[in-house]
XYZ file of C-alpha atoms in Angstrom:
654
model
C -44.271 0.923 -1.526
C -44.821 -1.516 -4.356
C -44.789 -5.262 -4.221
C -43.073 -5.891 -7.571
C -39.640 -4.729 -8.689
C -38.325 -5.204 -12.211
C -34.640 -4.941 -13.138
C -33.428 -6.239 -16.463
C -35.071 -9.603 -17.107
C -35.687 -10.183 -13.396
C -38.830 -9.765 -11.321
C -38.819 -9.632 -7.541
C -42.131 -10.147 -5.723
C -41.915 -8.719 -2.202
C -45.263 -10.123 -1.072
C -44.587 -13.678 -2.265
C -40.869 -13.374 -1.370
C -39.901 -14.756 -4.761
C -37.430 -13.923 -7.532
C -37.759 -14.990 -11.142
C -36.243 -14.415 -14.528
C -38.622 -14.481 -17.470
C -41.085 -16.422 -15.305
C -38.561 -19.045 -14.180
C -38.093 -19.120 -10.397
C -34.697 -18.616 -8.780
C -34.236 -20.151 -5.342
C -32.893 -17.863 -2.620
C -32.334 -18.279 1.091
C -34.585 -16.093 3.298
C -31.782 -13.763 4.298
C -30.414 -13.559 0.776
C -33.869 -12.481 -0.369
C -33.999 -9.826 2.353
C -30.610 -8.487 1.292
C -31.647 -8.383 -2.369
C -34.915 -6.656 -1.520
C -33.080 -3.888 0.330
C -30.607 -3.494 -2.534
C -33.401 -3.344 -5.100
C -35.248 -0.742 -3.046
C -32.092 1.430 -2.979
C -30.589 1.209 -6.469
C -27.589 3.113 -7.816
C -26.228 4.405 -4.524
C -23.690 3.289 -1.941
C -25.401 1.090 0.630
C -23.214 0.663 3.667
C -22.753 -2.622 5.450
C -24.225 -1.014 8.565
C -27.424 -0.193 6.664
C -27.731 -3.772 5.489
C -27.089 -5.193 8.949
C -29.755 -2.929 10.410
C -32.289 -3.640 7.665
C -31.839 -7.413 7.467
C -30.644 -8.513 10.875
C -32.022 -5.661 13.017
C -30.265 -5.684 16.386
C -29.017 -9.274 16.243
C -25.309 -9.937 16.703
C -24.184 -11.211 13.308
C -20.821 -11.998 11.772
C -19.798 -9.744 8.885
C -19.235 -12.971 6.993
C -22.999 -13.597 7.006
C -23.508 -10.540 4.841
C -20.569 -11.477 2.641
C -21.934 -14.960 2.090
C -25.421 -13.739 1.224
C -23.930 -11.332 -1.325
C -21.978 -14.287 -2.704
C -25.184 -16.334 -3.025
C -27.020 -13.474 -4.713
C -24.258 -12.945 -7.243
C -24.221 -16.630 -7.992
C -28.010 -16.752 -8.359
C -28.155 -13.713 -10.620
C -25.233 -14.932 -12.738
C -26.725 -18.382 -13.292
C -29.211 -17.078 -15.850
C -27.517 -13.935 -17.045
C -24.361 -13.056 -18.922
C -24.110 -9.895 -16.816
C -23.211 -10.783 -13.262
C -22.204 -7.242 -12.325
C -25.484 -6.133 -10.776
C -24.069 -5.976 -7.246
C -20.926 -3.850 -7.098
C -18.528 -4.001 -4.165
C -17.350 -0.752 -2.608
C -14.440 -2.111 -0.551
C -14.522 -1.393 3.189
C -17.833 0.483 2.748
C -20.589 -1.675 1.293
C -22.311 -2.332 -2.019
C -24.149 -0.681 -4.884
C -27.025 -2.208 -6.839
C -26.170 -1.141 -10.383
C -29.487 -1.527 -12.174
C -32.485 0.623 -13.038
C -35.434 -0.672 -11.043
C -39.088 -0.253 -12.018
C -41.587 -0.535 -9.184
C -45.282 -1.486 -9.411
C -47.968 -2.181 -6.826
C -49.528 -5.500 -7.875
C -48.779 -8.354 -10.226
C -50.600 -9.283 -13.414
C -50.975 -12.762 -14.879
C -47.861 -12.316 -16.964
C -45.994 -11.463 -13.781
C -46.941 -14.732 -12.124
C -43.990 -16.553 -10.625
C -43.986 -20.296 -10.368
C -43.170 -21.104 -6.791
C -40.227 -23.479 -6.528
C -40.781 -26.825 -4.934
C -38.194 -26.148 -2.242
C -36.361 -23.271 -0.641
C -32.834 -23.581 0.649
C -32.298 -22.647 4.276
C -29.744 -20.077 5.357
C -26.020 -20.540 4.704
C -23.154 -20.451 7.124
C -21.163 -17.339 6.462
C -17.842 -18.025 8.041
C -15.918 -20.143 10.467
C -14.750 -18.234 13.506
C -12.005 -19.778 15.577
C -12.817 -19.593 19.276
C -10.345 -20.809 21.882
C -7.635 -20.127 19.278
C -8.468 -22.875 16.774
C -10.499 -23.046 13.579
C -13.732 -25.029 13.565
C -13.965 -28.055 11.301
C -10.195 -28.343 11.005
C -10.477 -30.976 8.279
C -11.993 -28.491 5.863
C -10.133 -26.146 3.560
C -10.831 -22.399 3.603
C -12.298 -22.671 0.087
C -15.057 -24.989 1.280
C -15.759 -22.979 4.411
C -18.484 -21.006 2.600
C -19.916 -23.689 0.399
C -20.879 -26.725 2.491
C -24.584 -27.377 1.935
C -24.637 -29.479 5.103
C -23.996 -26.289 7.094
C -26.784 -24.205 5.572
C -28.712 -23.908 8.796
C -25.978 -22.109 10.699
C -26.169 -18.646 9.156
C -27.946 -16.825 11.938
C -26.082 -18.396 14.824
C -23.699 -15.993 16.500
C -20.572 -17.391 18.126
C -20.108 -17.077 21.833
C -17.904 -14.176 22.852
C -14.609 -14.999 24.478
C -14.089 -13.326 27.821
C -10.293 -13.201 28.065
C -8.283 -10.018 27.469
C -6.104 -9.913 24.364
C -2.596 -8.629 23.711
C -2.146 -6.581 20.564
C 1.523 -7.467 20.418
C 0.842 -10.894 18.937
C -1.428 -9.714 16.156
C 0.980 -8.668 13.395
C 2.724 -11.958 12.739
C -0.540 -13.873 13.013
C -2.461 -11.622 10.635
C 0.371 -11.819 8.135
C 0.130 -15.604 8.073
C -3.656 -15.412 7.713
C -3.234 -13.103 4.750
C -0.698 -15.508 3.303
C -3.477 -18.083 3.262
C -5.738 -15.702 1.404
C -3.059 -14.653 -1.072
C -2.087 -18.183 -1.921
C -5.636 -19.478 -2.054
C -6.153 -16.830 -4.701
C -3.032 -18.034 -6.499
C -4.300 -21.611 -6.414
C -7.561 -20.493 -7.970
C -5.849 -18.335 -10.557
C -3.582 -21.056 -11.920
C -6.608 -23.185 -12.788
C -7.809 -20.419 -15.091
C -6.600 -19.742 -18.609
C -4.033 -17.131 -17.564
C -0.533 -18.016 -18.745
C 1.660 -19.169 -15.900
C 4.255 -16.578 -16.814
C 1.849 -13.734 -15.990
C 2.300 -12.357 -12.498
C -0.725 -12.161 -10.229
C -1.219 -8.703 -8.714
C -2.839 -8.280 -5.313
C -3.756 -5.186 -3.281
C -4.120 -5.290 0.500
C -6.545 -2.497 1.371
C -5.960 -0.576 4.620
C -7.240 -2.327 7.708
C -10.470 -0.651 8.744
C -10.411 0.358 12.403
C -13.841 -0.609 13.747
C -12.734 -0.846 17.368
C -14.431 2.461 18.184
C -11.096 3.809 19.462
C -9.374 6.335 17.165
C -6.156 5.750 19.098
C -5.972 2.281 17.538
C -5.475 3.799 14.084
C -1.745 3.200 14.383
C -2.428 -0.517 14.829
C -4.648 -0.698 11.743
C -2.019 1.088 9.639
C 0.765 -1.059 11.037
C -1.095 -4.250 10.243
C -1.642 -3.030 6.691
C 2.044 -2.383 6.142
C 3.175 -5.610 7.807
C 0.721 -7.706 5.814
C 1.904 -6.153 2.549
C 5.517 -6.792 3.506
C 4.925 -10.413 4.508
C 2.976 -11.295 1.373
C 5.334 -9.388 -0.899
C 8.323 -11.416 0.286
C 6.864 -14.866 -0.363
C 6.877 -15.519 -4.107
C 7.497 -12.154 -5.809
C 8.094 -13.788 -9.183
C 4.491 -15.092 -9.075
C 2.663 -12.759 -6.698
C 3.076 -8.978 -6.816
C 1.689 -7.040 -3.846
C 0.901 -3.338 -4.176
C 2.913 -1.150 -1.806
C 1.549 0.761 1.151
C 1.809 4.214 -0.445
C -0.656 3.325 -3.190
C -3.239 1.539 -1.052
C -3.387 4.044 1.811
C -5.213 6.459 -0.464
C -8.234 4.161 -0.179
C -8.299 4.346 3.622
C -11.242 6.714 3.781
C -12.468 6.462 0.198
C -15.510 4.797 -1.299
C -14.136 3.763 -4.688
C -15.735 0.809 -6.402
C -13.810 -2.432 -6.553
C -13.540 -2.324 -10.342
C -12.120 1.207 -10.152
C -9.514 0.102 -7.605
C -8.629 -2.753 -9.925
C -8.043 -0.321 -12.786
C -6.131 2.192 -10.646
C -3.735 -0.390 -9.286
C -3.758 -2.921 -12.171
C -4.636 -5.773 -9.813
C -6.808 -8.826 -10.256
C -7.448 -9.427 -6.551
C -8.014 -7.363 -3.431
C -7.847 -8.204 0.256
C -10.287 -6.306 2.443
C -9.586 -6.277 6.171
C -11.100 -4.929 9.378
C -10.459 -4.882 13.123
C -13.110 -4.991 15.820
C -12.737 -5.042 19.575
C -15.283 -5.369 22.352
C -13.007 -4.943 25.345
C -12.224 -8.610 25.843
C -11.081 -9.704 22.407
C -9.987 -8.493 19.003
C -11.743 -9.770 15.909
C -10.017 -9.652 12.536
C -12.046 -10.127 9.360
C -10.243 -10.952 6.124
C -11.912 -11.193 2.718
C -10.414 -12.013 -0.662
C -12.187 -10.338 -3.599
C -11.801 -10.984 -7.314
C -11.932 -7.764 -9.288
C -13.231 -8.972 -12.641
C -16.573 -10.247 -11.312
C -16.445 -8.681 -7.815
C -16.879 -12.091 -6.236
C -15.833 -13.065 -2.731
C -13.447 -16.006 -3.073
C -12.597 -16.505 0.576
C -13.325 -14.901 3.925
C -12.741 -15.651 7.566
C -13.205 -14.093 10.989
C -10.659 -14.675 13.739
C -10.913 -14.037 17.478
C -7.795 -13.687 19.581
C -6.954 -14.743 23.124
C -3.438 -14.329 24.471
C -2.834 -17.950 25.386
C -4.022 -19.257 22.006
C -2.456 -16.857 19.507
C 0.736 -18.824 18.883
C -1.087 -22.150 18.463
C -3.470 -20.442 16.041
C -0.479 -19.260 14.017
C 0.793 -22.847 13.875
C -2.646 -24.100 12.774
C -2.884 -21.525 9.988
C 0.661 -22.227 8.833
C -0.096 -25.947 8.601
C -3.249 -25.229 6.598
C -1.175 -23.110 4.196
C 1.184 -26.018 3.549
C -1.819 -28.288 2.983
C -3.945 -25.955 0.864
C -1.735 -23.960 -1.467
C -0.164 -26.993 -3.144
C 2.845 -25.138 -4.459
C 6.526 -25.623 -3.853
C 7.890 -23.511 -1.016
C 11.527 -23.433 -0.033
C 12.555 -25.142 3.179
C 13.226 -21.714 4.722
C 9.763 -20.443 3.804
C 8.207 -23.497 5.421
C 10.224 -22.820 8.567
C 9.251 -19.137 8.559
C 5.560 -19.987 8.268
C 5.649 -22.078 11.437
C 8.199 -20.164 13.470
C 7.072 -18.322 16.583
C 8.178 -14.669 16.622
C 7.721 -13.522 20.221
C 7.692 -9.766 20.760
C 7.443 -7.778 23.957
C 3.879 -6.336 23.885
C 4.963 -2.861 24.941
C 7.800 -2.816 22.417
C 5.434 -3.863 19.666
C 2.965 -1.087 20.460
C 5.741 1.522 20.676
C 7.158 0.370 17.334
C 3.734 0.624 15.692
C 3.308 4.150 17.070
C 6.754 5.065 15.753
C 5.994 3.813 12.273
C 2.670 5.686 12.276
C 4.383 9.028 12.977
C 7.327 8.322 10.648
C 4.928 7.824 7.753
C 3.324 11.228 8.423
C 6.737 12.695 7.515
C 7.201 16.127 9.013
C 9.761 17.277 11.547
C 7.457 17.179 14.560
C 6.242 13.707 13.677
C 9.797 12.536 12.988
C 10.746 13.539 16.519
C 7.843 11.565 17.920
C 8.682 8.594 15.702
C 12.286 8.518 16.951
C 11.052 8.724 20.546
C 8.692 5.769 20.087
C 11.378 3.700 18.367
C 13.748 4.391 21.263
C 11.018 3.343 23.691
C 10.529 0.075 21.786
C 14.264 -0.632 21.952
C 14.371 0.032 25.699
C 11.578 -2.487 26.195
C 13.103 -5.084 23.857
C 16.684 -4.504 22.784
C 16.545 -7.535 20.460
C 13.735 -6.017 18.339
C 15.658 -5.571 15.072
C 12.990 -3.723 13.083
C 12.778 -1.074 15.829
C 16.506 -0.410 15.367
C 15.902 0.006 11.629
C 13.021 2.396 12.304
C 15.184 4.528 14.584
C 17.969 4.610 11.985
C 15.588 5.798 9.268
C 14.140 8.510 11.517
C 17.594 9.761 12.557
C 18.879 9.843 8.987
C 15.860 11.817 7.810
C 16.141 14.218 10.754
C 19.815 14.824 9.953
C 19.053 15.382 6.270
C 16.414 17.985 7.164
C 18.501 19.772 9.760
C 16.349 18.970 12.786
C 19.324 17.202 14.399
C 23.049 17.938 13.828
C 24.099 16.402 10.517
C 27.235 14.539 11.598
C 25.758 13.286 14.863
C 22.463 12.241 13.273
C 24.169 10.296 10.504
C 26.587 8.647 12.940
C 23.726 7.435 15.118
C 21.722 6.337 12.051
C 24.671 4.219 10.907
C 25.224 2.670 14.347
C 21.571 1.775 14.881
C 21.120 0.065 11.516
C 24.328 -1.893 12.089
C 22.843 -3.072 15.380
C 19.755 -4.237 13.480
C 21.946 -6.238 11.094
C 23.794 -7.800 14.015
C 20.447 -8.958 15.422
C 19.033 -10.138 12.084
C 21.492 -10.476 9.172
C 18.599 -11.370 6.833
C 16.511 -8.270 7.450
C 16.007 -6.659 4.036
C 14.985 -3.297 5.518
C 18.306 -3.082 7.383
C 20.382 -3.819 4.275
C 18.373 -1.225 2.329
C 18.869 1.418 5.024
C 22.619 0.904 5.283
C 22.772 0.997 1.490
C 21.036 4.390 1.504
C 23.468 5.738 4.119
C 26.510 4.456 2.201
C 25.271 6.080 -1.005
C 23.977 9.425 0.224
C 26.252 10.141 3.193
C 29.420 8.067 2.752
C 29.621 8.012 -1.071
C 30.697 4.405 -0.693
C 29.330 3.198 -4.012
C 30.722 -0.330 -3.751
C 29.388 -0.802 -0.248
C 26.028 0.699 -1.184
C 25.753 -1.634 -4.159
C 26.521 -4.708 -2.022
C 23.936 -3.724 0.590
C 21.200 -2.887 -1.897
C 21.789 -6.021 -3.949
C 21.454 -8.060 -0.755
C 18.216 -6.232 0.081
C 16.873 -7.037 -3.398
C 17.802 -10.707 -2.982
C 15.917 -10.844 0.299
C 12.905 -8.794 -0.815
C 12.696 -8.335 -4.601
C 9.036 -7.332 -4.392
C 9.710 -4.266 -2.235
C 9.164 -1.036 -4.167
C 11.164 1.034 -1.662
C 14.220 -1.183 -2.128
C 13.845 -0.959 -5.908
C 13.699 2.830 -5.623
C 16.887 2.975 -3.539
C 18.649 0.704 -6.046
C 17.531 3.063 -8.808
C 19.034 5.979 -6.885
C 22.392 4.232 -6.791
C 22.207 3.535 -10.531
C 21.594 7.256 -11.087
C 24.639 8.172 -8.997
C 26.776 5.842 -11.091
C 25.418 7.279 -14.340
C 23.524 4.113 -15.296
C 20.325 5.971 -16.093
C 18.704 3.351 -18.333
C 19.113 0.818 -15.517
C 17.570 3.324 -13.115
C 14.574 3.801 -15.419
C 13.952 0.047 -15.492
C 14.208 -0.255 -11.686
C 11.820 2.639 -11.151
C 9.338 1.162 -13.619
C 9.407 -2.074 -11.617
C 8.814 -0.092 -8.444
C 5.890 1.770 -10.004
C 4.259 -1.514 -11.024
C 4.158 -2.332 -7.304
C 3.331 1.224 -6.183
C 1.462 2.891 -9.059
C 0.043 5.809 -7.057
C 3.362 6.858 -5.500
C 4.039 10.429 -6.608
C 7.691 10.316 -5.542
C 8.369 7.327 -7.791
C 6.673 9.070 -10.728
C 8.816 12.121 -10.094
C 11.933 9.955 -9.956
C 11.037 8.367 -13.287
C 10.456 11.826 -14.758
C 13.865 13.049 -13.553
C 15.584 9.984 -15.017
C 13.870 10.465 -18.373
C 14.860 14.147 -18.295
C 18.495 13.229 -17.618
C 18.728 11.131 -20.800
C 16.857 13.669 -22.925
C 13.424 12.028 -23.122
C 11.656 15.332 -22.630
C 8.142 14.295 -23.639
C 8.235 11.278 -21.323
C 9.612 13.426 -18.530
C 6.791 15.934 -18.975
C 4.148 13.179 -18.851
C 5.577 11.634 -15.687
C 6.043 14.957 -13.885
C 2.412 15.818 -14.638
C 1.299 12.418 -13.345
C 3.329 12.931 -10.173
C 1.695 16.320 -9.623
C -1.736 14.845 -10.283
C -1.072 12.299 -7.542
C 0.391 14.865 -5.118
C 0.378 18.537 -6.175
C 2.504 19.613 -3.210
C 5.342 17.076 -3.439
C 8.701 18.784 -3.976
C 10.510 19.285 -6.270
C 8.147 18.187 -9.045
C 6.929 21.677 -9.982
C 10.537 22.779 -10.389
C 11.324 19.578 -12.305
C 8.487 20.162 -14.753
C 9.606 23.772 -15.111
C 13.119 22.659 -16.032
C 11.646 20.335 -18.662
C 9.726 23.299 -20.128
C 12.981 25.266 -20.103
C 14.734 22.512 -22.066
C 11.832 22.594 -24.547
C 12.380 26.329 -25.093
C 9.290 27.385 -23.076
C 10.979 29.706 -20.589
C 7.832 31.655 -19.629
C 5.904 28.438 -18.978
C 8.900 27.216 -16.967
C 8.841 30.260 -14.681
C 5.093 29.966 -14.101
C 5.449 26.291 -13.179
C 8.456 26.860 -10.925
C 6.626 29.557 -8.984
C 4.093 26.877 -7.943
C 6.867 25.013 -6.114
C 6.069 25.018 -2.395
C 9.499 24.190 -0.949
C 11.572 27.354 -0.792
C 15.007 26.066 -1.776
C 13.717 24.398 -4.936
C 11.549 27.381 -5.871
C 14.438 29.828 -5.457
C 16.811 27.640 -7.454
C 14.249 27.270 -10.244
C 13.532 31.006 -10.302
C 17.233 31.830 -10.542
C 17.550 29.517 -13.544
C 14.316 30.556 -15.278
C 14.934 34.287 -14.896
C 18.433 33.807 -16.333
C 16.988 31.937 -19.337
C 14.555 34.818 -19.880
C 17.438 37.322 -19.885
C 16.350 38.856 -16.569
C 19.772 38.660 -14.908
C 19.000 41.015 -12.044
C 15.998 38.963 -10.889
C 18.030 35.791 -11.350
C 20.774 37.151 -9.078
C 18.203 38.235 -6.493
C 16.747 34.715 -6.309
C 20.264 33.234 -6.119
C 21.259 35.625 -3.308
C 18.205 34.588 -1.309
C 18.998 30.918 -1.957
C 22.521 31.440 -0.617
C 21.359 33.422 2.415
C 18.828 30.805 3.497
C 20.295 27.465 2.429
C 24.078 27.679 2.070
C 24.827 25.703 5.239
C 23.357 22.417 3.971
C 22.431 22.859 0.305
C 25.565 24.101 -1.406
C 24.972 21.682 -4.295
C 21.836 23.578 -5.387
C 23.839 26.798 -5.461
C 26.588 25.181 -7.536
C 23.980 24.060 -10.082
C 22.709 27.636 -10.508
C 26.204 29.029 -11.057
C 26.852 26.286 -13.610
C 23.685 27.224 -15.512
C 24.722 30.899 -15.383
C 28.045 29.870 -16.950
C 30.143 30.902 -13.970
C 32.334 27.785 -13.577
C 34.685 29.206 -10.928
C 31.767 29.904 -8.575
C 30.173 26.580 -9.472
C 33.277 24.583 -8.486
C 33.687 26.670 -5.339
C 30.211 25.646 -4.218
C 30.700 22.029 -5.330
C 33.709 21.870 -3.022
C 31.580 23.285 -0.200
C 28.926 20.654 -0.933
C 31.641 17.990 -0.689
C 32.767 19.269 2.702
C 29.151 19.469 3.900
C 28.482 15.936 2.689
C 25.444 17.397 0.973
C 23.217 14.517 -0.211
C 22.832 16.297 -3.553
C 26.445 15.457 -4.413
C 25.324 11.884 -5.109
C 23.412 13.312 -8.110
C 26.482 14.930 -9.724
C 26.622 12.706 -12.821
C 22.851 12.958 -13.400
C 22.444 16.714 -12.923
C 21.332 18.427 -16.131
C 22.131 21.831 -14.596
C 25.824 20.882 -14.320
C 26.215 20.043 -18.011
C 28.123 23.313 -18.661
C 30.923 21.967 -16.424
C 31.414 18.600 -18.086
C 34.196 19.706 -20.445
C 36.178 21.293 -17.613
C 39.106 19.261 -16.175
C 37.933 20.254 -12.694
C 34.719 18.301 -13.294
C 36.682 15.132 -14.034
C 38.807 15.751 -10.946
C 35.667 16.160 -8.839
C 34.293 12.819 -10.054
C 37.605 11.157 -9.210
C 37.492 12.664 -5.716
C 34.025 11.117 -5.318
C 35.368 7.781 -6.675
C 32.650 7.869 -9.344
C 33.186 6.299 -12.782
C 34.121 8.823 -15.463
C-alpha cells in the first residue's frame, strides 16, 4: 500500500497524516483524516457507514453523528480551495462514495513535500444527544450544535446509555415535531439564499431505516415515515412542499445517490432518518441534507425514556418557536406544544394496521381491518384508527371481499365516528368525501367534504387526487388535470396518479399527452391496472388497433383485459372474438362490474344493451358509474335521450 494518494489537485500523505492542495496544507482533525484516508483508498464505490465505523472507530461505541460531522468537515475543507465540492457523494441511508480518480505512489519526492501546518484542530463534537429527556446545552440552536469550536474535544466521547424501558407509543408525535425543527431550519437557511420567496421549497423525508435488529419493527419505521410526512406537509404547504409516502418508499432498500434522488423527486432537501434500539431505549437519528452540494445542514440524535418523552416534545416545540423565526398561526403554536396521549397498545395496533393496508391485497386488507379494530377496542377515542378502519372496509367492499352494502354501511359509520371525535381531521373528511362520491353519488356532499379536507391539508397528494376524481365525475376535466398535476408535484413517482392524469388527458382528446403519461405510469409500475388497457385505448383512438390489442393483452387484471379485448377485437372487425371476450366478462364480473359491460356494448353500437347494463350498474351502486360523464367508451350514447335521463337520475350536471 502506498503512502501518497493524488486526486485532482490534492495530495494525501498517509505516513505524515497530512493533506495539501498544490503544496498548501489543509488542516484536518485526526478522525476526519482517517475518514478521508479510507475514502481515498476505496474510490468510486459505495462505502457503507458500517465500513467507515469499523475502519475509523474500530469497536468503539460512537454516535452516527460523529461520522456525519467528519464528512461535513471534509467537505468544507475540500471546498475551501476548490470550485468542485462534490468529491464526497452521499448515498442516503447507506453511506458515501468518493467520486474521484485516485493515483497511488509509494514515497514522496521533493515536489510532493507538504508544509506541516503550525497547528492541528482537535476532534469535533458530532451531535447533541438528549439524555434524561432533555437536550444538552439548551441555550444553543440546532444550527450551532455542530459548529462550536469550544466543543471540539468531545467527538470521541460516547454518551451514557439510559437504562429505562421505552414505550413506542409516544414516538410518532415526538418524531414529527423533531422533523418540524429540521424542515423549518432548512426553510430558515433557504430564505437567506437568492431563491425568490415565491418559490416553494421541496423536501423529501426518506423512509426511516430500521436498525433495531428486529424485522418485526418494520411497521414502526414505515409508520413514522408516513406520520412525519403528514405532519410536515400540513404546516406551511404554500412555502414547504413535502413529497408523499408513495414516492419516497421506493428508496427504502435502494442505494441511489443523493443527487439522483433530488432529480427524481425535484427536491432541494432531504431528511434521512433511522431507528436504533438496544433493549432499554430507542434512539432516533435525524439528518437534514442539502441536495445541491450534498452537505449536512443539521443532525441530531435523540434517546427516549417513557417519563421524559412529553417534556422532550415541549422542549423541541419551544426551540421551534425560537429558531424558525417565521410567523405561525396561533393554532399551529398550540399544536406544536400540545400533548397527544395515545394508549401504547392502540398505537402499535394502528401502526400494524396501516402497514398491512399499504400492502393492498385482500389478505392484507383483512389483517389491516383486524388491527384497526384492535386499536379501537384499546382506545375508542383514537380518531385516526376509526379512519383507518373505514378505509379498509370501503376497499374490501369495493373488491368483493365483504358484502358490498354492509361494508359500505360500516365504512360510513366508522368515518363519521372519527369526525365526531376530531372534526378537524383531514383524513376523515377526505374519506367521507370518497364514500359520498363513489357510493352515494352525493356530489354536493362530496364536494363539501373534500373542500374541507383541502382546507385542512392542502399539501396532501391523496386529498388532491380524490378532489380530482370528483371533478372528473362532474365533467370538469381541465380542473381535474390541474389537481392531479399538483398531486404529482408532491408524489412524482406515484404510478396511479400518472395513470389518472393520462385518463384525464385522454378524456379531453389530448392523445399524445395521454400516451406519454400512460407510458410513464407503466414505467413506474408495470403491473398497475388498468394502465395497459388505458394505453391500448389511446392507441385505438390513434387508429393503431393492432398495437392496441397487443398492449391490452398485457393487462394483468382480468376484468380490464377482457373489456379491452372485446373493444379491440371489435375495432379490428373480429366480431366473434369480441363477443367471446364480452361473454367471459359478463360471466365473471356481472355481479359488481356492470358498468364495464355497458361500456363495451356502447362501443359495439348496441345502445339498448348498453342502457340495460347501465341500469344494472345503477342498482349495484357500481363505483364505475361515477365515471359516466368522463367515459370515452360511452360517447356513442351521448346523443340518446336515455343518456340525458341517466345523468338526471344521477343528479349530474348535463
